[in-house]
Coordinates of C-alpha atoms in Angstrom, one line a residue:
X148 CA 71.5 -78.6 -60.5
X149 CA 74.3 -80.9 -61.1
X150 CA 76.4 -81.7 -58.2
X151 CA 79.5 -79.6 -57.7
X152 CA 83.2 -80.7 -57.6
X153 CA 85.0 -81.5 -54.5
X154 CA 84.0 -83.7 -51.7
X155 CA 80.6 -82.0 -51.1
X156 CA 79.1 -83.0 -47.9
X157 CA 76.1 -80.7 -48.1
X158 CA 74.5 -78.4 -50.4
X159 CA 71.3 -76.5 -49.2
X160 CA 69.5 -73.8 -51.2
X161 CA 69.6 -70.6 -49.3
X162 CA 68.3 -68.1 -52.0
X163 CA 65.7 -69.1 -54.6
X164 CA 66.4 -67.5 -58.3
X165 CA 64.1 -64.7 -58.8
X166 CA 61.3 -65.1 -61.1
X167 CA 61.8 -62.0 -63.0
X168 CA 65.6 -61.2 -63.1
X169 CA 65.4 -58.5 -65.6
X170 CA 63.8 -56.4 -63.0
X171 CA 66.8 -56.5 -60.7
X172 CA 70.4 -55.5 -60.6
X173 CA 72.9 -58.3 -60.9
X174 CA 74.6 -58.6 -57.2
X175 CA 75.7 -61.5 -55.5
X176 CA 73.2 -61.2 -52.7
X177 CA 70.0 -61.4 -55.0
X178 CA 70.9 -64.5 -57.2
X179 CA 69.9 -68.2 -56.8
X180 CA 72.4 -69.4 -54.4
X181 CA 73.4 -72.4 -52.2
X182 CA 75.3 -73.0 -49.0
X183 CA 78.1 -75.7 -49.3
X184 CA 80.0 -77.7 -46.9
X185 CA 83.1 -79.1 -48.5
X186 CA 85.6 -81.5 -47.2
X187 CA 88.9 -80.0 -48.2
X188 CA 91.1 -82.2 -45.9
X189 CA 93.7 -84.8 -47.2
X190 CA 93.4 -88.7 -47.0
X191 CA 94.3 -88.6 -43.3
X192 CA 92.1 -85.8 -42.0
X193 CA 88.7 -84.5 -42.8
X194 CA 88.5 -80.7 -42.7
X195 CA 85.0 -79.2 -43.6
X196 CA 84.3 -75.7 -44.6
X197 CA 81.4 -74.0 -45.1
X198 CA 80.9 -71.7 -48.1
X199 CA 77.7 -69.4 -47.8
X200 CA 75.7 -68.1 -50.7
X201 CA 77.5 -69.4 -53.7
X202 CA 75.6 -68.5 -56.9
X203 CA 74.1 -71.4 -58.4
X204 CA 75.2 -70.2 -61.8
X205 CA 78.9 -70.9 -60.8
X206 CA 78.2 -74.1 -59.3
X207 CA 76.5 -75.2 -62.6
X208 CA 79.2 -73.6 -64.8
X209 CA 82.2 -75.1 -63.0
X210 CA 80.5 -78.4 -62.8
X211 CA 79.8 -78.5 -66.4
X212 CA 83.5 -77.8 -67.1
X213 CA 84.4 -80.5 -64.8
X214 CA 82.2 -82.8 -66.6
X215 CA 83.7 -81.8 -70.0
X216 CA 87.3 -82.3 -68.5
X217 CA 87.8 -78.6 -69.3
X218 CA 90.9 -78.5 -66.9
X219 CA 93.1 -80.1 -69.8
X220 CA 92.1 -77.8 -72.3
X221 CA 94.8 -75.1 -73.1
X222 CA 93.7 -71.5 -72.6
X223 CA 90.2 -72.1 -71.2
X224 CA 90.0 -68.5 -69.7
X225 CA 92.1 -66.8 -72.6
X226 CA 89.9 -67.8 -75.5
X227 CA 86.5 -66.2 -76.2
X228 CA 83.3 -68.2 -76.6
X229 CA 80.9 -68.2 -79.5
X230 CA 78.9 -64.9 -79.2
X231 CA 75.7 -66.7 -80.7
X232 CA 75.8 -69.1 -78.1
X233 CA 76.0 -66.8 -75.2
X234 CA 73.4 -64.3 -75.9
X235 CA 70.6 -63.2 -73.1
X236 CA 72.5 -64.6 -70.1
X237 CA 71.2 -62.5 -67.4
X238 CA 68.4 -65.2 -66.7
X239 CA 71.4 -67.7 -66.5
X240 CA 73.5 -65.3 -64.3
X241 CA 70.4 -65.2 -61.8
X242 CA 70.0 -69.1 -61.9
X243 CA 66.4 -68.7 -63.1
X244 CA 67.5 -70.9 -66.3
X245 CA 70.4 -73.2 -66.7
X246 CA 73.4 -72.7 -68.9
X247 CA 72.1 -73.6 -72.6
X248 CA 73.2 -77.3 -73.3
X249 CA 74.9 -76.1 -76.5
X250 CA 77.5 -73.9 -74.7
X251 CA 80.9 -75.3 -75.3
X252 CA 84.0 -74.9 -72.6
X253 CA 84.9 -71.5 -74.0
X254 CA 81.4 -70.2 -74.1
X255 CA 81.1 -71.3 -70.2
X256 CA 84.3 -69.6 -69.3
X257 CA 83.3 -66.5 -71.2
X258 CA 80.1 -66.6 -69.2
X259 CA 82.1 -66.9 -66.0
X260 CA 84.3 -64.0 -66.8
X261 CA 81.4 -61.7 -68.0
X262 CA 79.5 -62.6 -64.7
X263 CA 82.1 -61.2 -62.5
X264 CA 82.4 -58.1 -64.7
X265 CA 78.6 -57.5 -64.7
X266 CA 77.8 -57.9 -60.9
X267 CA 77.0 -54.3 -59.7
X268 CA 78.7 -54.6 -56.3
X269 CA 82.3 -56.1 -56.8
X270 CA 83.8 -58.8 -54.4
X271 CA 86.3 -56.2 -53.5
X272 CA 85.8 -52.5 -53.0
X273 CA 88.4 -50.0 -53.6
X274 CA 89.9 -50.0 -50.1
X275 CA 90.3 -53.8 -50.2
X276 CA 91.9 -53.8 -53.5
X277 CA 94.5 -51.4 -52.1
X278 CA 95.0 -53.4 -49.2
X279 CA 95.5 -56.7 -51.4
X280 CA 98.0 -54.6 -53.5
X281 CA 99.8 -53.9 -50.3
X282 CA 99.8 -57.4 -49.1
X283 CA 101.0 -58.4 -52.5
X284 CA 104.1 -56.3 -52.2
X285 CA 104.8 -57.7 -48.6
X286 CA 104.3 -61.4 -49.5
X287 CA 107.7 -62.2 -49.3
X288 CA 108.8 -60.2 -46.5
X289 CA 106.3 -60.4 -43.9
X290 CA 103.8 -63.2 -43.8
X291 CA 102.4 -62.1 -40.2
X292 CA 101.5 -58.8 -41.6
X293 CA 100.3 -60.3 -44.8
X294 CA 97.8 -62.7 -42.8
X295 CA 96.5 -59.7 -40.7
X296 CA 95.7 -57.9 -43.8
X297 CA 93.9 -60.9 -45.3
X298 CA 91.9 -61.3 -42.3
X299 CA 90.9 -57.8 -42.1
X300 CA 89.6 -58.0 -45.6
X301 CA 87.6 -61.2 -45.0
X302 CA 86.0 -59.8 -42.1
X303 CA 84.7 -56.9 -44.2
X304 CA 83.2 -58.9 -47.1
X305 CA 79.7 -59.8 -47.2
X306 CA 78.9 -63.8 -46.7
X307 CA 78.0 -64.1 -50.4
X308 CA 81.4 -62.5 -51.3
X309 CA 83.4 -64.6 -49.0
X310 CA 81.6 -68.0 -50.3
X311 CA 82.0 -66.8 -53.9
X312 CA 85.3 -66.0 -53.7
X313 CA 86.3 -69.2 -51.7
X314 CA 84.5 -71.5 -54.2
X315 CA 86.0 -69.8 -57.1
X316 CA 89.7 -69.7 -55.9
X317 CA 89.5 -73.5 -55.1
X318 CA 88.3 -74.4 -58.6
X319 CA 90.9 -72.0 -60.3
X320 CA 93.6 -73.8 -58.3
X321 CA 92.3 -77.0 -60.0
X322 CA 92.6 -75.3 -63.4
X323 CA 96.1 -74.5 -62.6
X324 CA 96.8 -78.0 -61.4
X325 CA 95.5 -79.2 -64.5
X326 CA 97.6 -77.0 -66.7
X327 CA 100.6 -78.2 -64.6
X328 CA 99.9 -81.8 -65.3
X329 CA 99.5 -81.1 -68.8
X330 CA 102.7 -79.2 -69.0
X331 CA 104.5 -82.0 -67.3
X332 CA 103.4 -84.6 -69.9
X333 CA 104.5 -82.6 -72.8

């Protein structure tokens, strides 16, 4: 398993990948996963956060994207990957087998998008999505209420959903920063 990005302090396997993933439904709580401790502090302070049950597939996918310097590629999540390179991916999603070496940047991004489409229990249930939409409308007007809504949603999520969401959001922020740097150069 390649090491993930950020200042990783520790990475411990918490769920082994199932031996026969074809018999299971794809859910975040039954895929191969790791608990990560990441230092997100700045140069002056160290702040360690723990992300529980982050799917090994996502760690591998974002690590491969980082190794390919994908953050400087335009439209990495807009363009679709090659259908022939991303067949039979259920074992990849469960962490049973690695992402095929022949997969390119857009292939890996397509796998990530499909992973989130194919999981049986979405990260946010209908009630949580409704609260998020409400918080979005309040964002400019009442930050105290928005924070309360976000805390309420966070408390209702499973650990595997919180860990996955925290990991992906941090990495998507890096994608955004990479795009901003590219735009500033042009």
